[in-house]
Coordinates of C-alpha atoms (C1' of nucleotides) in Angstrom, one line a residue:
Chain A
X1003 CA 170.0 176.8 255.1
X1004 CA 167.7 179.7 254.4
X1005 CA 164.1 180.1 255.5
X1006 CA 161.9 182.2 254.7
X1007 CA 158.2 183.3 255.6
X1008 CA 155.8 181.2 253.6
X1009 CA 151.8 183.3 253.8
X1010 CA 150.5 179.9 252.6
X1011 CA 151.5 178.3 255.9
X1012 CA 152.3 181.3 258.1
X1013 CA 155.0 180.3 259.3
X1014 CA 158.8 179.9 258.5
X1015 CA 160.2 177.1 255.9
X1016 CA 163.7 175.8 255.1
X1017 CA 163.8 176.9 251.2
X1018 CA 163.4 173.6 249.1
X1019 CA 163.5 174.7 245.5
X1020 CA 162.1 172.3 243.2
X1021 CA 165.2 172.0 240.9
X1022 CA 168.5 171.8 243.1
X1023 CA 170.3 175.4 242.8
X1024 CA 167.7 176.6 240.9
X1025 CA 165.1 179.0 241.6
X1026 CA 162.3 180.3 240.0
X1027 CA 160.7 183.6 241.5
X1028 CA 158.0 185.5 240.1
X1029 CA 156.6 189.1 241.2
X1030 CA 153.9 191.0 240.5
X1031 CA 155.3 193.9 238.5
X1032 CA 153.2 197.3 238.2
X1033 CA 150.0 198.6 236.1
X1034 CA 151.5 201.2 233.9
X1035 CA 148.9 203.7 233.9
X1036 CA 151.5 206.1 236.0
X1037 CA 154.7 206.8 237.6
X1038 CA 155.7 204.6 240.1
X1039 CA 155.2 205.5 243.7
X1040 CA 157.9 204.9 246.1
X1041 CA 155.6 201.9 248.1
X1042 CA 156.5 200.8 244.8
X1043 CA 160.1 200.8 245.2
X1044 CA 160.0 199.4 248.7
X1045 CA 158.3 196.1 247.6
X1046 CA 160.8 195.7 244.2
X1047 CA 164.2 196.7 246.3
X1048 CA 163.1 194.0 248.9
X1049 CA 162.9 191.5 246.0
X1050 CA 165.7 192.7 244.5
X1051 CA 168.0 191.8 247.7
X1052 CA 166.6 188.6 248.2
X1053 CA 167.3 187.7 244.5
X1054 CA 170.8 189.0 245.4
X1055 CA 171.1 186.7 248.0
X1056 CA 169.6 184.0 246.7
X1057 CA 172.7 184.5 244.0
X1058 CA 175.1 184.5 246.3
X1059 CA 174.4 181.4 247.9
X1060 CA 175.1 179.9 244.8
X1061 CA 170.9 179.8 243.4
X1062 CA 170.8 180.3 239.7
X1063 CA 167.7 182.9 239.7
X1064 CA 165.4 183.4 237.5
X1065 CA 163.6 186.2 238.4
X1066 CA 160.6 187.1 236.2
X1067 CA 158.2 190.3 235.9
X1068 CA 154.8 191.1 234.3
X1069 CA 153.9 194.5 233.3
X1070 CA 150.2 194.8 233.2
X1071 CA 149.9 197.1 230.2
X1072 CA 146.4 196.3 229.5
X1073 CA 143.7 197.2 232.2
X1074 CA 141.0 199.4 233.1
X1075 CA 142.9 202.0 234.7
X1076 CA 145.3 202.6 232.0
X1077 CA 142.0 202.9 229.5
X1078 CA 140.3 204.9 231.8
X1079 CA 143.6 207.5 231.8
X1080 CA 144.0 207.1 228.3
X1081 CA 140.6 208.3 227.6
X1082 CA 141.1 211.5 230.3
X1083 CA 144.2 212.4 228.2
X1084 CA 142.7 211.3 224.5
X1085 CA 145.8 209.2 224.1
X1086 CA 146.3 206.1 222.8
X1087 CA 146.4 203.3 225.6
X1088 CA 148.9 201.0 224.5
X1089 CA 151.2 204.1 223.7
X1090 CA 150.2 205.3 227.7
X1091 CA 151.5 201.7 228.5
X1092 CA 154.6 201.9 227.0
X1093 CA 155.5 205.5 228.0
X1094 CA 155.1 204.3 231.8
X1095 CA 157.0 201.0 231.0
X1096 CA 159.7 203.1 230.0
X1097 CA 159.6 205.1 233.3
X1098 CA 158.9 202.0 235.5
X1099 CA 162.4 200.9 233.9
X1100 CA 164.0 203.9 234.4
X1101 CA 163.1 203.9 237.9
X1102 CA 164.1 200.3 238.8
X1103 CA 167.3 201.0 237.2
X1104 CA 167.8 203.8 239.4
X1105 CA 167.0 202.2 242.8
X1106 CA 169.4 200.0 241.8
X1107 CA 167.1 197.1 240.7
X1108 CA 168.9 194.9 238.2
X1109 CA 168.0 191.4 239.2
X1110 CA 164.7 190.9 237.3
X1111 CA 165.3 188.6 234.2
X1112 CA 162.8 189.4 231.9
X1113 CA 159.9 191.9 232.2
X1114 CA 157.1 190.0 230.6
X1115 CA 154.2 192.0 228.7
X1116 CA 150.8 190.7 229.5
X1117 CA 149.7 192.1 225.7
X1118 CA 152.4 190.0 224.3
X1119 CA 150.6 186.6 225.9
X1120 CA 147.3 186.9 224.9
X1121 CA 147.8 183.2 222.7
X1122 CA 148.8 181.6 226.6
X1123 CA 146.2 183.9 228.4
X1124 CA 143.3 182.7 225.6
X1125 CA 144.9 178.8 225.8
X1126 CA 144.6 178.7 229.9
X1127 CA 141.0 180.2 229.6
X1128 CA 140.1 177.3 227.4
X1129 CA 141.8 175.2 229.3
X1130 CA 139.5 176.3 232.5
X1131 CA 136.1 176.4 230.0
X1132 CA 137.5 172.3 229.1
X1133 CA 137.6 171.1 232.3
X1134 CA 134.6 173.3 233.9
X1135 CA 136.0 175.5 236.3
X1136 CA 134.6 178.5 234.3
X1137 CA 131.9 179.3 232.2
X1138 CA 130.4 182.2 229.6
X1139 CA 128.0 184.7 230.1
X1140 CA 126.8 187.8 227.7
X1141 CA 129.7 189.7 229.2
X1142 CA 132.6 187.3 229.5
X1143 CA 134.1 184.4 230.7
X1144 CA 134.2 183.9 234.4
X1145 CA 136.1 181.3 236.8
X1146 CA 133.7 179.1 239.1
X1147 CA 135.0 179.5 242.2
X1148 CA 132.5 177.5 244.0
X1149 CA 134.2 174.2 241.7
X1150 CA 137.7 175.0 243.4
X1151 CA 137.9 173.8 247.1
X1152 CA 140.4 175.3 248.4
X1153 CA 139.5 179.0 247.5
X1154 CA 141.0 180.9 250.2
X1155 CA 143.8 179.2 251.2
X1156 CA 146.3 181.7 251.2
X1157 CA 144.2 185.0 252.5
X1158 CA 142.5 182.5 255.1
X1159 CA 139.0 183.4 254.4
X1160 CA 135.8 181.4 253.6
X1161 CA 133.9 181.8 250.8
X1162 CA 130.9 182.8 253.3
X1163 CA 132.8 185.7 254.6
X1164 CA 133.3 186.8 251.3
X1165 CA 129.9 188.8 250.7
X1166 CA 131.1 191.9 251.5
X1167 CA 131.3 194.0 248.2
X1168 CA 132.2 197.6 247.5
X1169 CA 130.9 197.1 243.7
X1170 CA 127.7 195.4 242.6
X1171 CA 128.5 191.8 241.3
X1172 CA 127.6 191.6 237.7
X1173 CA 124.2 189.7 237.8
X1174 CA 125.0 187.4 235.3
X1175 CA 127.6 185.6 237.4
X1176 CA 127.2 182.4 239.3
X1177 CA 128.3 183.3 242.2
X1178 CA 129.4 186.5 243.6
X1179 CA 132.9 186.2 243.9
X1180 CA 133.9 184.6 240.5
X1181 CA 136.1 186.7 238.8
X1182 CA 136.7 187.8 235.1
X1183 CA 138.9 185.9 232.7
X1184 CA 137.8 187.8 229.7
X1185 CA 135.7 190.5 229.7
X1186 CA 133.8 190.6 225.8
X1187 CA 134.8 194.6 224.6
X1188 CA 134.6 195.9 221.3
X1189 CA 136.0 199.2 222.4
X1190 CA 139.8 199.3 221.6
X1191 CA 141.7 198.2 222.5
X1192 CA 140.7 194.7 221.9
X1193 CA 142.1 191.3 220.8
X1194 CA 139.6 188.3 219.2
X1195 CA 139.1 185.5 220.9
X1196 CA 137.2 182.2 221.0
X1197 CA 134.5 184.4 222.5
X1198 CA 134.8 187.5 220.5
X1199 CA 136.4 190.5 221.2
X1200 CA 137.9 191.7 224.0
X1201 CA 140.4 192.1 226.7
X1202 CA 142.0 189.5 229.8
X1203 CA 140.5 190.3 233.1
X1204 CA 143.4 190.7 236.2
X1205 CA 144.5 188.0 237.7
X1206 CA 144.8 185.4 234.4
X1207 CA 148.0 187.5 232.8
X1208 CA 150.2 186.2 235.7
X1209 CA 149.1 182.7 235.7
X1210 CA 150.0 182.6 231.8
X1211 CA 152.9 184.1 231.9
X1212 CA 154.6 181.8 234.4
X1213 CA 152.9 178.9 232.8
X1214 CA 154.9 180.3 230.1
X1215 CA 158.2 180.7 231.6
X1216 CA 158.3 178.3 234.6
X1217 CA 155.6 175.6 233.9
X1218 CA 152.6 175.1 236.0
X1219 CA 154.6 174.9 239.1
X1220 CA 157.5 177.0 240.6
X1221 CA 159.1 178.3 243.6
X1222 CA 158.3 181.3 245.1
X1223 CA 155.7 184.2 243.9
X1224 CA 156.2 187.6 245.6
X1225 CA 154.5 191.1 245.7
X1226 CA 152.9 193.2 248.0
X1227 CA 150.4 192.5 250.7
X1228 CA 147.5 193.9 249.4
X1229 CA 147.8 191.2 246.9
X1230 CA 147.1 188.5 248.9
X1231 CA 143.6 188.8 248.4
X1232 CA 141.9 188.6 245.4
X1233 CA 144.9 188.7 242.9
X1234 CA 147.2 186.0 244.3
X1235 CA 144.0 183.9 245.5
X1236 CA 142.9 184.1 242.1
X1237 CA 146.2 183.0 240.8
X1238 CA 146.2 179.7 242.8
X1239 CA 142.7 179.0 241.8
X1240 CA 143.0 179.6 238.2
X1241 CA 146.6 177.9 237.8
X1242 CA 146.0 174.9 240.0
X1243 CA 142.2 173.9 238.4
X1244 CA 144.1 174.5 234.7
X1245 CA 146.8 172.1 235.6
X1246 CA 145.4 169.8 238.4
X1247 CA 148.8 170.1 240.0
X1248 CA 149.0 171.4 243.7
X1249 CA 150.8 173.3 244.6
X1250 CA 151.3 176.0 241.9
X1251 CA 153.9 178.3 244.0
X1252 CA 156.0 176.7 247.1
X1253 CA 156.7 179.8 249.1
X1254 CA 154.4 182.8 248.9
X1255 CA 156.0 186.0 250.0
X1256 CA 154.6 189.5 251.0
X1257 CA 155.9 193.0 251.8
X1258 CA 154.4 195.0 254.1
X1259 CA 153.3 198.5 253.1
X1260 CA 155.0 201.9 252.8
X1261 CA 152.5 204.6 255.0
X1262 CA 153.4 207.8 255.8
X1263 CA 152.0 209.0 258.9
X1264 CA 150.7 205.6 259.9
X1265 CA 148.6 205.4 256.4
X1266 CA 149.2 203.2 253.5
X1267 CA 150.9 205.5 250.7
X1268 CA 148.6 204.9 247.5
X1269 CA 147.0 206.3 244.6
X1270 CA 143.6 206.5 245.8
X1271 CA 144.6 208.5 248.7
X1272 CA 146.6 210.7 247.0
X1273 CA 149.5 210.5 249.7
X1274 CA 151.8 209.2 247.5
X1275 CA 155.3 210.1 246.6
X1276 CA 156.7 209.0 242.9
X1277 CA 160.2 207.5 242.9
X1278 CA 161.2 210.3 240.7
X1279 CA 160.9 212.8 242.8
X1280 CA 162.0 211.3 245.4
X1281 CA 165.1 210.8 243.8
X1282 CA 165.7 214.7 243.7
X1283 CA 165.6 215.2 247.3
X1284 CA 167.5 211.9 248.0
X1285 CA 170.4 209.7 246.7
X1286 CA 168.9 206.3 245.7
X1287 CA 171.2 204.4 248.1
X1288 CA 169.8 206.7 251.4
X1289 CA 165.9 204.9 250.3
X1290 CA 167.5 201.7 249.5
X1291 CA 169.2 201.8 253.3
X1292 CA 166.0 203.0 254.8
X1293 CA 164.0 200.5 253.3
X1294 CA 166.6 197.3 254.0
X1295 CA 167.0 198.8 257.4
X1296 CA 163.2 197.1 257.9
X1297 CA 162.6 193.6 258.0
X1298 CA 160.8 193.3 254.7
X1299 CA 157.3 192.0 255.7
X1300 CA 157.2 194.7 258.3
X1301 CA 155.0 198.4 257.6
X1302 CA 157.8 201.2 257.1
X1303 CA 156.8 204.7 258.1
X1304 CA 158.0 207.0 255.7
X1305 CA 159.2 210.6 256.6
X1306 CA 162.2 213.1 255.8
X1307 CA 163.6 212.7 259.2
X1308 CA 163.8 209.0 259.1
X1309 CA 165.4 209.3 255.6
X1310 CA 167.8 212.3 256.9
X1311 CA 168.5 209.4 259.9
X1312 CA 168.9 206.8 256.8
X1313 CA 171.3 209.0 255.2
X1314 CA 173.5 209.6 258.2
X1315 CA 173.6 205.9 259.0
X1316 CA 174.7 205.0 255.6
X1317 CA 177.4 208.1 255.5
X1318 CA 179.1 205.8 258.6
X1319 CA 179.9 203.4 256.4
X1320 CA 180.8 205.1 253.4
X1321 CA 183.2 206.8 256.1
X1322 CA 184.7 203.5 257.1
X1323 CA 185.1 202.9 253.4
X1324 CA 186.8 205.9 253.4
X1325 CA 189.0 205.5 256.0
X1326 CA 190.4 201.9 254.7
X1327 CA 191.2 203.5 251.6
X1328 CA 192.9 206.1 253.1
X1329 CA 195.1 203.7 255.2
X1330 CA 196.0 201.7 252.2
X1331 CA 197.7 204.6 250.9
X1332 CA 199.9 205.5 253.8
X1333 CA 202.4 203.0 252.9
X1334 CA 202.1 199.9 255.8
X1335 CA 203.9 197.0 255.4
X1336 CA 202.0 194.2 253.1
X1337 CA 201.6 191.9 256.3
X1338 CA 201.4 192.5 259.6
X1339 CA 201.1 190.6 263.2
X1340 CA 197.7 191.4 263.4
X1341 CA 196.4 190.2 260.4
X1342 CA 194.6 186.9 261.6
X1343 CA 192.9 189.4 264.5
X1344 CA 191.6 191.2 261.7
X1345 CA 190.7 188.1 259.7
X1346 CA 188.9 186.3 263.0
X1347 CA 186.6 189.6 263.6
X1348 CA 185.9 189.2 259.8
X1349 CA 184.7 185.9 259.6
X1350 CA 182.8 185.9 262.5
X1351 CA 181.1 189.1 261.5
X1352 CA 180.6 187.3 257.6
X1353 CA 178.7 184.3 259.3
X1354 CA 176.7 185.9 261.7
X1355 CA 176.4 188.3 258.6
X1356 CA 174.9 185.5 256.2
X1357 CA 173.0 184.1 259.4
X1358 CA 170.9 187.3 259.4
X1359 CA 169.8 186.8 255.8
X1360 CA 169.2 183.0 256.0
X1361 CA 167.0 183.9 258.5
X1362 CA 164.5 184.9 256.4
X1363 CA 166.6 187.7 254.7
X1364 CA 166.5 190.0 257.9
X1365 CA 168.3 192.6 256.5
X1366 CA 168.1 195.4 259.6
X1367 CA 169.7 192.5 261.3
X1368 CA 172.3 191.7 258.8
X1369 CA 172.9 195.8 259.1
X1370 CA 173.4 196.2 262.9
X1371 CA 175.8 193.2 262.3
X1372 CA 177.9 195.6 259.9
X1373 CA 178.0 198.1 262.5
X1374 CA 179.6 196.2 265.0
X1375 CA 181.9 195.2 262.9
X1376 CA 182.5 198.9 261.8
X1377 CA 182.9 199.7 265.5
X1378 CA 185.1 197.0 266.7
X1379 CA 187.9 197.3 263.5
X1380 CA 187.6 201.5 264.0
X1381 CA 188.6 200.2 267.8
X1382 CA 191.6 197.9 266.9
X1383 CA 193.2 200.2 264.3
X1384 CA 193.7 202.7 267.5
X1385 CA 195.3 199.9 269.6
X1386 CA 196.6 197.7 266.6
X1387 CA 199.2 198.0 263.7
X1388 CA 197.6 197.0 260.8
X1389 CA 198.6 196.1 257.3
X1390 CA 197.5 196.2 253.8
X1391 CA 196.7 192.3 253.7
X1392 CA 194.1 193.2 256.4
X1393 CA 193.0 196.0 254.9
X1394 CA 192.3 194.6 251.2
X1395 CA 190.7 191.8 253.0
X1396 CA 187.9 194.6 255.0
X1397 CA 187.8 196.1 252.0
X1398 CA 186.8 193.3 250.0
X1399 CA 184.6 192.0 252.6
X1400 CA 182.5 194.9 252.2
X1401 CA 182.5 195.0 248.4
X1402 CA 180.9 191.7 249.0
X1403 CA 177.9 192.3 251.3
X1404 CA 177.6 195.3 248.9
X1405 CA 177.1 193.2 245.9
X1406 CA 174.3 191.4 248.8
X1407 CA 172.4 194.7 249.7
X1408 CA 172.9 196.5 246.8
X1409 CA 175.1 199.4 247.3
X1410 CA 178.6 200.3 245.9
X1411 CA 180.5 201.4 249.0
X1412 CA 183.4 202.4 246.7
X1413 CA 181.2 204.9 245.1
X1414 CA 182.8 208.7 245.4
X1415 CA 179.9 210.2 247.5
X1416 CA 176.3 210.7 248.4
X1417 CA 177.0 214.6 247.3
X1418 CA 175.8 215.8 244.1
X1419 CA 176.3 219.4 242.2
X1420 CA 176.9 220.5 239.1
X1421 CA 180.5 221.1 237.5
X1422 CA 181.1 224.5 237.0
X1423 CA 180.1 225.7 240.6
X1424 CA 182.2 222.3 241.3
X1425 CA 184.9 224.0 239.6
X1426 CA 184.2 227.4 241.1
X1427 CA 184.1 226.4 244.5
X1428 CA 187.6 224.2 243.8
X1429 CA 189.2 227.7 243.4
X1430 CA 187.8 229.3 246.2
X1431 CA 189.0 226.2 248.7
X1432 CA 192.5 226.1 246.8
X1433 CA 193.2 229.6 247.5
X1434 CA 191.9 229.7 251.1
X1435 CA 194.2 226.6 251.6
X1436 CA 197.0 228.9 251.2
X1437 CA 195.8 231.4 253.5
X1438 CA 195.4 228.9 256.2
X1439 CA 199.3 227.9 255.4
X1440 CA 200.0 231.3 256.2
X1441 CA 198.1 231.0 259.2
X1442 CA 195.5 233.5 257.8
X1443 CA 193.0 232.4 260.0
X1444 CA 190.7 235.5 259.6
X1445 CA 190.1 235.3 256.0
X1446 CA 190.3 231.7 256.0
X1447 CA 187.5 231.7 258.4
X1448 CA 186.1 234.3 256.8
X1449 CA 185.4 232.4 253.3
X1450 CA 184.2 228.8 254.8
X1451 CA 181.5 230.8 256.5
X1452 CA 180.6 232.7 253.6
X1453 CA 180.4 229.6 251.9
X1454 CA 178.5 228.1 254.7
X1455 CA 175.6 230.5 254.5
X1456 CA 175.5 229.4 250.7
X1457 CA 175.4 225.9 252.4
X1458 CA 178.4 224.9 251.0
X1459 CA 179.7 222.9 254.4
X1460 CA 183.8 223.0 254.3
X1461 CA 185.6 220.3 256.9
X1462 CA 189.1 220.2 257.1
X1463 CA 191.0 217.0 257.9
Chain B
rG985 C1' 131.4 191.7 261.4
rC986 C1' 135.4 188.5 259.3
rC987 C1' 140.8 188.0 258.2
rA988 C1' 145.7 190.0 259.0
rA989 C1' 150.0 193.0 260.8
rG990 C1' 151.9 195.9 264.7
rG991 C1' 152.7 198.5 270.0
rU992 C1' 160.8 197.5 272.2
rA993 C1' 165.2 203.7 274.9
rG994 C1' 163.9 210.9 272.5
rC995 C1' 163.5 208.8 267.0
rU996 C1' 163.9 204.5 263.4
rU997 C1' 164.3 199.4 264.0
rA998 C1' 166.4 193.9 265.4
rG999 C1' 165.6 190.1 268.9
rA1000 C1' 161.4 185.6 270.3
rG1001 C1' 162.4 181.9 277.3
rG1002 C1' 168.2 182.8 280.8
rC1003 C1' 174.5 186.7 278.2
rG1004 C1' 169.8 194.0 278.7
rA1005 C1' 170.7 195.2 271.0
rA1006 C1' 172.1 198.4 266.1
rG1007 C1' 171.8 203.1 263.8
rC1008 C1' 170.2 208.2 264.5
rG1009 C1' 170.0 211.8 268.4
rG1010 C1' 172.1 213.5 273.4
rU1011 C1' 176.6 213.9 276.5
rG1012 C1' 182.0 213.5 277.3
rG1013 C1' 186.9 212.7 275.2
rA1014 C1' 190.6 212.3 271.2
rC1015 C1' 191.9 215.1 266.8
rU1016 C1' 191.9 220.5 265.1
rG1017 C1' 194.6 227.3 264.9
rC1018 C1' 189.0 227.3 265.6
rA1019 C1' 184.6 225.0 263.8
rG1020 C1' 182.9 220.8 261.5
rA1021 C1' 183.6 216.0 260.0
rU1022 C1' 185.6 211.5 261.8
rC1023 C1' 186.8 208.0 265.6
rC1024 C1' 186.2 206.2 270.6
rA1025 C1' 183.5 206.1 275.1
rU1026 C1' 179.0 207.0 277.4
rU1027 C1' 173.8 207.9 278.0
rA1028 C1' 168.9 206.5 278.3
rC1029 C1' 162.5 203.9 283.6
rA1030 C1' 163.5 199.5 276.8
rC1031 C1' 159.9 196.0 275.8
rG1032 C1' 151.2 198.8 275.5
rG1033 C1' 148.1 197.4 280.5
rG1034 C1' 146.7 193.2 283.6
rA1035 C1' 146.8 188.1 284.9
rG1036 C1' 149.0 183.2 284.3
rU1037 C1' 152.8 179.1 283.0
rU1038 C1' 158.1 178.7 284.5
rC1039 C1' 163.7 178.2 288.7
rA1040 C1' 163.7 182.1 284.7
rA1041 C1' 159.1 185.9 280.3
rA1042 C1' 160.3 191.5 275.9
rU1043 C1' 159.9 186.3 274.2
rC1044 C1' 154.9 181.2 275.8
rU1045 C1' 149.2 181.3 277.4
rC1046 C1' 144.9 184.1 278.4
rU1047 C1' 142.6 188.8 278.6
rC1048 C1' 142.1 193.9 277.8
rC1049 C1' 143.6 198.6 275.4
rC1050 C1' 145.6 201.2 271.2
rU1051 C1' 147.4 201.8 265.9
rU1052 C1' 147.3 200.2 260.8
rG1053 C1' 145.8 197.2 256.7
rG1054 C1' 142.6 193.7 253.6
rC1055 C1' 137.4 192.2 252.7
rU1056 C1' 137.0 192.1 244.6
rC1057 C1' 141.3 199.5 242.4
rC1058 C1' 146.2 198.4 244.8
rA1059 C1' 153.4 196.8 245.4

RNA sequence: GCCAAGGUAGCUUAGAGGCGAAGCGGUGGACUGCAGAUCCAUUACACGGGAGUUCAAAUCUCUCCCUUGGCUCCA
């Protein structure tokens, strides 16, 4: 059975989808006004495993996106740059894609456009105006919240405590706290509606879209925690007062943040690292391990050490890979006496294995689990014989809680270069091969250290 | 002020009442012409301070200290 941290309740729930083997999961996807930062990645690989998993325990997933291509941030860059800011929109949709694809992120079903919904996002708006839990003003159409009850719910917060406000309220409102559904524009870009021109506020993209796709209720909704409050808050209040059905999301779940030196990594701040070039420094695999190898809800400090110790972590396991492979082609017998020692340690390690991520997809626990298991068959293949039965069976085993995590242990190497110095460099260890048969140690030597200073690392078998 | 998340070996993290964890790092050994890599073993006052509950607390309760985040831009 898996659980899994629900922020409405705050505490841990046995996952009861609302269709058996079926599960509908939305996230918040990203404002394309920019590259994505790599807080970014951390929330959409988490989501991307637990979609994994979700699939291989048999869930048929359907994992659904928004891009938020129209908001005031991508105007306001627009504007900065003279460009266009649907064209803006598109170019960073295109590198949002890019990125996700790769980090390895291939479990969302459909990206959804919030531009391409404006006929649902103007339909729920009237919806709200029908039934009173919004009104019009000069500048727009704005949800009530003092008509839905249980505002706050999911941030815990009373509507009292909520006077706090970095930016003026608009005067015209009700209250302070209600929030746009359509802000009146006649600045491009714009699209008519029952109330003139003009543009969706925030939150009422993601409650159309998944009225959309999923209907006015579905399983789980995920993003980051900063989301909690207003956006998902907003969500719940504009869904559930358009459909009168409670709840509109079973399980809510929330990521914890990405700092770097004990600070949140964002925009404002200007700390932030883009996934691009973090990808230069870093194979995508290395980030993936060093962001599974934290329990998802929980902060993760980001540094180059810790990613240097992510990397050498993971290179133990592509070693093991390594290692099987090269057993399998030393020519053991097909089965061997030892086979159902190997197949016990297996089993055991597989359901402790899927343990860890039913428990609330605790993937650093699921991890330490595959190093014991790395540890105790490296310790039996010194005392043990082993054969290839065994040995396919590991080595399916861990193309399996590869396909989980999302990592291809069978993948040549972490390295990368280009191919002529490849080829280059080929020569050079070819030819002081030879010397080392002829016991040329000195010139042998000589080259691997001349190579080293060029940090070209040579190990011999 | 209000609402949250944290503080576990040198570092990064699991665990949530009773078998002292995983990885990185350190050390030793095996292997090697040597080095490295690899593998094995081993190491480390481990649970922020104090009080309480209990036969038993890193884990539950209370209290204090510290860090971070949210409070209408945010993954």
């Amino acid at each position: 059975m898996i659980k899994l941290y629900n922020t409405l309740s705050r505490s841990k729930e046995n996952l009861n989808t609302l269709k058996k083997n079926r599960v509908k999961l939305f996230v918040c996807g990203p404002t394309v006004y920019d590259n994505s930062h790599i807080g970014h990645a951390r929330t959409y690989i988490s989501f991307d495993v637990i979609a994994r998993y979700l699939k291989y325990q048999g869930f048929s997933v359907f994992y659904l996106q928004n891009i938020t291509d129209i908001d005031d941030k991508i105007i306001n860059r627009a504007a900065k740059t003279g460009r266009d800011p649907i064209d803006l929109a598109r170019e960073f949709e295109a590198e949002y894609l890019k990125d996700m694809k790769a980090l390895g992120v291939e479990s969302v079903n459909i990206y959804a456009r919030a531009t391409e919904h404006l006929p649902e996002i103007i339909a729920q708006i009237e919806t709200l105006l029908d039934k009173g839990f919004a009104y019009e003003t000069e500048s727009g159409v704005y949800f009530d919240e003092s008509k839905f009850t249980d505002f706050g719910k999911l941030s815990n917060r009373k509507i009292e405590d909520l006077h706090v406000h970095r930016i003026k309220p608009d005067p015209h409102k009700r209250n302070p706290g209600d929030f746009a559904l359509w802000k009146k524009k006649d600045m491009k870009p714009f699209w008519d509606s029952p109330w003139g021109p003009g543009r969706p506020g925030w939150h009422i993209e993601d409650t159309a879209i998944t009225g959309e796709y999923f209907g006015p209720q579905y399983d789980i909704h995920g993003g980051g925690l900063d989301l909690i409050f207003p956006h998902h808050e907003a969500e719940i209040a504009q869904m559930e007062s358009a459909s009168g059905l409670k709840p509109m999301v079973r399980y809510w779940m929330h990521t914890g943040f990405l700092n770097v030196k004990g600070e949140k990594m964002s925009k404002s701040l200007g700390n932030f690292i883009t996934i691009k070039e973090l990808l230069k420094e870093y194979p995508a695999e290395v980030f993936r391990f060093f962001v599974l190898s934290t329990h998802y809800r929980s902060p993760i400090d980001f540094s180059q050490e810790i990613l240097e110790q992510s990397q050498n972590s993971l290179k133990r396991i592509y070693k093991f890979h390594e290692t099987i492979g090269e057993f399998l082609s030393d020519g053991l017998p097909e089965k061997g006496e030892n086979d159902e020692l190997y197949m016990e340690i297996l089993e055991d390690t597989r359901s402790k294995f899927l343990e860890a991520m039913d428990n609330d997809f605790n993937t650093p626990h699921a991890l330490s689990l595959l190093f014991d298991f790395i540890r105790e068959t490296n310790r039996k293949f010194k005392e043990n014989d082993t054969s290839k039965e065994s040995l396919y069976n590991i080595k399916s085993f861990l193309t399996e809680i590869g396909e989980i995590l999302g990592f291809n242990f069978t993948a040549p190497s972490l390295e990368v270069g280009d191919d002529l110095t490849g080829e280059l460099i080929d020569i050079l260890i070819n030819t002081r091969q030879k010397l080392r048969e002829k016991k040329d140690w000195e010139l042998s030597d000589e080259i691997r250290n001349k190579l080293g200073d060029l940090d070209i690392n040579l190990e011999d078998k």
